[in-house]
PDB file of C-alpha atoms in Angstrom:
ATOM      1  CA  UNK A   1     -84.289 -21.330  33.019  1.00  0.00           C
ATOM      2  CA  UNK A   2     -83.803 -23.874  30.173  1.00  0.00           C
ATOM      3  CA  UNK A   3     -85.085 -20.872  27.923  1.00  0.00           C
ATOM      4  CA  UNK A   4     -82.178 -18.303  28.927  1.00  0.00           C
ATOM      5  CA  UNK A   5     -79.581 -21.155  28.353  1.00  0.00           C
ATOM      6  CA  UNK A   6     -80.785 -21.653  25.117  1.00  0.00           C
ATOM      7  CA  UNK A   7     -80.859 -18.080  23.911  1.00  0.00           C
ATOM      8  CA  UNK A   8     -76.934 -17.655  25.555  1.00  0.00           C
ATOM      9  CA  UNK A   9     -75.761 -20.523  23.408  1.00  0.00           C
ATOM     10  CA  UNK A  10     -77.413 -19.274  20.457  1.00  0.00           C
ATOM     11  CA  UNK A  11     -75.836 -15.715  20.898  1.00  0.00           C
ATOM     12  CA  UNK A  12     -72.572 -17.642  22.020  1.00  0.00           C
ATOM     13  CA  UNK A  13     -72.811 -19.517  18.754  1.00  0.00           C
ATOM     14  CA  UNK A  14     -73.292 -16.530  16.719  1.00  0.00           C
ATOM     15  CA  UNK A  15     -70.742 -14.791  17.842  1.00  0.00           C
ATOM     16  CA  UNK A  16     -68.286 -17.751  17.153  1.00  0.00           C
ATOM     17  CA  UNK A  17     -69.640 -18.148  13.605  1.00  0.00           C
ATOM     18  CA  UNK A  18     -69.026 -14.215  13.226  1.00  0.00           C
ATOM     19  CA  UNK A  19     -65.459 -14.060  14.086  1.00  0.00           C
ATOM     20  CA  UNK A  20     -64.144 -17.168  12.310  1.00  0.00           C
ATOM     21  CA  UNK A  21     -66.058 -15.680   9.103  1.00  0.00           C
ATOM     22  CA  UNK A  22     -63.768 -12.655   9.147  1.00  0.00           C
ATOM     23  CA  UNK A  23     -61.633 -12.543   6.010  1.00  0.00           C
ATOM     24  CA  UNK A  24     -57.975 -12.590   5.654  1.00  0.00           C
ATOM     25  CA  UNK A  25     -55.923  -9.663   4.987  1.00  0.00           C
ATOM     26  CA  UNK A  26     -53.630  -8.275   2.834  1.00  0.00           C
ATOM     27  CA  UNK A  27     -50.815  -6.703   3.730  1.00  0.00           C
ATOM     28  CA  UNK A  28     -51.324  -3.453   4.712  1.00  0.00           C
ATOM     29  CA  UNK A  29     -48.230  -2.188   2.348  1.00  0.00           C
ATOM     30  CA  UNK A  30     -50.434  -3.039  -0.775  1.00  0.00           C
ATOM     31  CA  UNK A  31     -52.578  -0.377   0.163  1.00  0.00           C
ATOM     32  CA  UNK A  32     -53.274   2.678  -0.421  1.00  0.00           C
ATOM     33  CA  UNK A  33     -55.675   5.478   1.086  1.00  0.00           C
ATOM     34  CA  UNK A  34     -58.320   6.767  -1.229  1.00  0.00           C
ATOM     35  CA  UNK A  35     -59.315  10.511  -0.929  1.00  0.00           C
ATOM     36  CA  UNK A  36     -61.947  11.906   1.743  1.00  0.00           C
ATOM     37  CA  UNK A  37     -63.439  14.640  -1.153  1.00  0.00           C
ATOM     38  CA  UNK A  38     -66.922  14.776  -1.022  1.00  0.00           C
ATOM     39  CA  UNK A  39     -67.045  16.908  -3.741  1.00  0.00           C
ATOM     40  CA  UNK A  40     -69.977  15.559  -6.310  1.00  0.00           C
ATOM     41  CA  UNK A  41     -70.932  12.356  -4.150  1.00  0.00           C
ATOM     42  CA  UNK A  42     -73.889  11.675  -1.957  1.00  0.00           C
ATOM     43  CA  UNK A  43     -73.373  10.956   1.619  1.00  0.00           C
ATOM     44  CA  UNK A  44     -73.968   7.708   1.220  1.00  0.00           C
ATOM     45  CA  UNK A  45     -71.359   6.932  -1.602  1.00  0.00           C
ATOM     46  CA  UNK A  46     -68.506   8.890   0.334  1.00  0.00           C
ATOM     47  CA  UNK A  47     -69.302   6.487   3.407  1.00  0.00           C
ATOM     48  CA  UNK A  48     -68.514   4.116   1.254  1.00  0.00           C
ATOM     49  CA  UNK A  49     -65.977   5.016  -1.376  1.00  0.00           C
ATOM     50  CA  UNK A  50     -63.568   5.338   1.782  1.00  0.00           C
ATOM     51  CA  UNK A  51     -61.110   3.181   2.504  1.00  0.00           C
ATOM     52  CA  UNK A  52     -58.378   1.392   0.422  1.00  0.00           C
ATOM     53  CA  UNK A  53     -57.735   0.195  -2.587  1.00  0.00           C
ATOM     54  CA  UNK A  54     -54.569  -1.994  -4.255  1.00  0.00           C
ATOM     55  CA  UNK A  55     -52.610   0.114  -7.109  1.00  0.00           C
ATOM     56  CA  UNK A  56     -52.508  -2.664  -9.661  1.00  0.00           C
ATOM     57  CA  UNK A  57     -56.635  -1.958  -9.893  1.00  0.00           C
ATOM     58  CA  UNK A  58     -55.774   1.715 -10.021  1.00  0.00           C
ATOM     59  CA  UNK A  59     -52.599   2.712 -10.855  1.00  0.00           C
ATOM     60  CA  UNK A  60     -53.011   6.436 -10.439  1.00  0.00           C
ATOM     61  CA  UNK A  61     -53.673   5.738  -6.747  1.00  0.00           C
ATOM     62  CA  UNK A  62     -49.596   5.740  -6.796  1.00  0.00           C
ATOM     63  CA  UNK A  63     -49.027   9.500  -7.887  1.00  0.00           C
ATOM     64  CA  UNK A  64     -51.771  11.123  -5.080  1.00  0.00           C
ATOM     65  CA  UNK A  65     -50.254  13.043  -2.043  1.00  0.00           C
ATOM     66  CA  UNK A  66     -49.075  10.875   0.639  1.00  0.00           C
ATOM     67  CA  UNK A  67     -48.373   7.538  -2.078  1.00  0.00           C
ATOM     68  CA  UNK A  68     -44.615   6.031  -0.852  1.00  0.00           C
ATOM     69  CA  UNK A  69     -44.117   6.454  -4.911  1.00  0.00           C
ATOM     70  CA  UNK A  70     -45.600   7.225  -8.801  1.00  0.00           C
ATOM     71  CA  UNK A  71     -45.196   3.254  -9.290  1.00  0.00           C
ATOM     72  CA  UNK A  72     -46.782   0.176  -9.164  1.00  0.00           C
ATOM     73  CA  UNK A  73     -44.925  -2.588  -8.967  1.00  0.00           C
ATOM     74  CA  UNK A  74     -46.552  -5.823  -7.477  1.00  0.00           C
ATOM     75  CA  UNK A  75     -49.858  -4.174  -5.976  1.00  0.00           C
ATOM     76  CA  UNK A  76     -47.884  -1.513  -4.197  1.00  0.00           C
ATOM     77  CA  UNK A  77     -46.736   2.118  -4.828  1.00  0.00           C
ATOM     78  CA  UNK A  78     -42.842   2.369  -5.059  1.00  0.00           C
ATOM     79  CA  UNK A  79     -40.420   4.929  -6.393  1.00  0.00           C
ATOM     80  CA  UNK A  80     -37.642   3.087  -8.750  1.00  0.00           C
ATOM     81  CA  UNK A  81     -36.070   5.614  -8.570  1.00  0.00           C
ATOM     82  CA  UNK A  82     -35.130   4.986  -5.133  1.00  0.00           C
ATOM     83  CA  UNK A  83     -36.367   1.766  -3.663  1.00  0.00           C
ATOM     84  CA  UNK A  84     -34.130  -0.818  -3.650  1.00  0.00           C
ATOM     85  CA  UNK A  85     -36.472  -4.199  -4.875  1.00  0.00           C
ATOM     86  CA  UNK A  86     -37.521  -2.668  -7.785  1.00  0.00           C
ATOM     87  CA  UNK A  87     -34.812   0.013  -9.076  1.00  0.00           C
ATOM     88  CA  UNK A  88     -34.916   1.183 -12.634  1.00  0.00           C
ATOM     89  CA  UNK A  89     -37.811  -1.313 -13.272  1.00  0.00           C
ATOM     90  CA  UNK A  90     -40.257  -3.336 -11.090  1.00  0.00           C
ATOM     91  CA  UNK A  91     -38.680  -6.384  -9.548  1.00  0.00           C
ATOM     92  CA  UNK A  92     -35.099  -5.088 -10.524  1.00  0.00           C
ATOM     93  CA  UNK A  93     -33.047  -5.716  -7.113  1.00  0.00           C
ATOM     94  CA  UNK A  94     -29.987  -4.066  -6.132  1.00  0.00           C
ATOM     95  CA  UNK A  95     -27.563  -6.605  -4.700  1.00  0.00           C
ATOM     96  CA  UNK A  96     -26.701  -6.215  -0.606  1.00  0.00           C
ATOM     97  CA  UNK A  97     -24.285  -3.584  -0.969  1.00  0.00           C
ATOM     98  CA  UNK A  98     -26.081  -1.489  -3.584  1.00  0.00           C
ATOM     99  CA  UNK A  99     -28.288   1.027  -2.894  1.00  0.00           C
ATOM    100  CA  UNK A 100     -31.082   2.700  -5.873  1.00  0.00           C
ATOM    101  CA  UNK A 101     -29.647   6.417  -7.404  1.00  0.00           C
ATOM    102  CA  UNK A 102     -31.868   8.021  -9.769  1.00  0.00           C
ATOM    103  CA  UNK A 103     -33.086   3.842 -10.717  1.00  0.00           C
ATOM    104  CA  UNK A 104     -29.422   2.633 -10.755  1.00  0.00           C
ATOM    105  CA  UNK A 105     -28.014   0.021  -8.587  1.00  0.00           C
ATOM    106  CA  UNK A 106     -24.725   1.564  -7.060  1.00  0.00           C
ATOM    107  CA  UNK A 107     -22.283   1.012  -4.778  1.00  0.00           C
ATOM    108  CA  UNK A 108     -21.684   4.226  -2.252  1.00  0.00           C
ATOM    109  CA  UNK A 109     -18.498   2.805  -1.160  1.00  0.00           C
ATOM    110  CA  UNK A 110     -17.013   3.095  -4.892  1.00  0.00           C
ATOM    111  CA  UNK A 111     -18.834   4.900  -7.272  1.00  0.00           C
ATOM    112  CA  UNK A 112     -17.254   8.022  -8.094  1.00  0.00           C
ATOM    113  CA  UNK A 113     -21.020   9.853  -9.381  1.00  0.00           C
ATOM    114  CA  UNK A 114     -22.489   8.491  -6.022  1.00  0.00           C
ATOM    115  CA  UNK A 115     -19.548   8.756  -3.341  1.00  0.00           C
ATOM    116  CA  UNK A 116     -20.843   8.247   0.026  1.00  0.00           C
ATOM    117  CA  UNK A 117     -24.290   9.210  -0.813  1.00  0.00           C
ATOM    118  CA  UNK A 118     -26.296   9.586  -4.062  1.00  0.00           C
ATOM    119  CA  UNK A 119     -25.306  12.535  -6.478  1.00  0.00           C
ATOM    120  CA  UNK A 120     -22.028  13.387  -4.789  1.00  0.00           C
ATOM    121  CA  UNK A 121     -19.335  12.948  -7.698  1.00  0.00           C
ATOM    122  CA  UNK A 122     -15.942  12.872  -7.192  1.00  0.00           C
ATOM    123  CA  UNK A 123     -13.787  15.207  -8.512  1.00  0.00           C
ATOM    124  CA  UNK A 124     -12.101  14.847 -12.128  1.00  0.00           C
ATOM    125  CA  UNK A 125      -8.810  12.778 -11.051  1.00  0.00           C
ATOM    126  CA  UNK A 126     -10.361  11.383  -7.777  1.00  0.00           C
ATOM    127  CA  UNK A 127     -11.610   7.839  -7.248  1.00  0.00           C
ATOM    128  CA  UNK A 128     -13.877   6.801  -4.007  1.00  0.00           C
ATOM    129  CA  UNK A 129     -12.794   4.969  -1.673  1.00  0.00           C
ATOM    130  CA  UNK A 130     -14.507   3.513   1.463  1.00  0.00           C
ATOM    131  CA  UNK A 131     -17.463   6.231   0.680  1.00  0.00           C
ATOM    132  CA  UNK A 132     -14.983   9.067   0.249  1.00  0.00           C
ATOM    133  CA  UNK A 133     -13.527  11.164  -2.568  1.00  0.00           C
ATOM    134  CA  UNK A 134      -9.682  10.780  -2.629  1.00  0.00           C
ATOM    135  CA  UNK A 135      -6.868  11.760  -4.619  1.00  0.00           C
ATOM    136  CA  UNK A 136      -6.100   8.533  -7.211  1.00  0.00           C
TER     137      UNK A 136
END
């Protein structure tokens, strides 16, 4: 009897030390999905090789299919182009109104090259107003 009680609060105790040793995780935005090819690896090595990795250890991790972006900026794969924390350049934020156009900060509302939407320009004479091209 005293035997069995001993071996459950050994396996209880395990388990306990097993879960509180688990490690702490990123964020799961840092990351990004390496490729299943087996193509030249043993099957042991593509095991694992999967998983993911951060871009800032492998920056052309950003430009594979399915990567939010071509860019690292602060461990995770953006577009400047279009994302508004880091448009034009990493960390470069667009203020609350402002949205990212070809890595500009711009204001749809009044910007006559990016009138209601990015790339729709006002014609010559017209100003934007309220997101729409009107007559100055």
């Amino acid at each position: 009897m005293i035997k069995k009680i001993l071996i459950t609060l050994i396996i209880l105790m395990a388990l306990a030390i097993n879960l509180s040793a688990t490690p702490i995780e990123d964020d799961e935005e840092d990351l990004v999905p390496i490729s299943d090819s087996l193509r030249g690896a043993s099957r042991f090595l593509a095991q694992h090789s999967r998983g993911l990795v951060k871009c800032n250890k492998n920056p052309r991790l950003c430009r594979a299919k399915g990567s939010p972006g071509p860019d690292c900026c602060k461990k995770k794969c953006v577009n400047v182009k279009i994302d508004k924390q880091n448009c034009g350049l990493c960390g470069k934020k667009c203020k609350n109104q402002e949205i990212c156009c070809k890595g500009k900060c711009v204001n749809l509302m009044t910007d006559k090259r990016n009138c209601g939407s990015c790339n729709i320009k006002c014609k010559k004479g017209n100003s934007c107003k309220l997101g729409m091209c009107s007559y100055a």
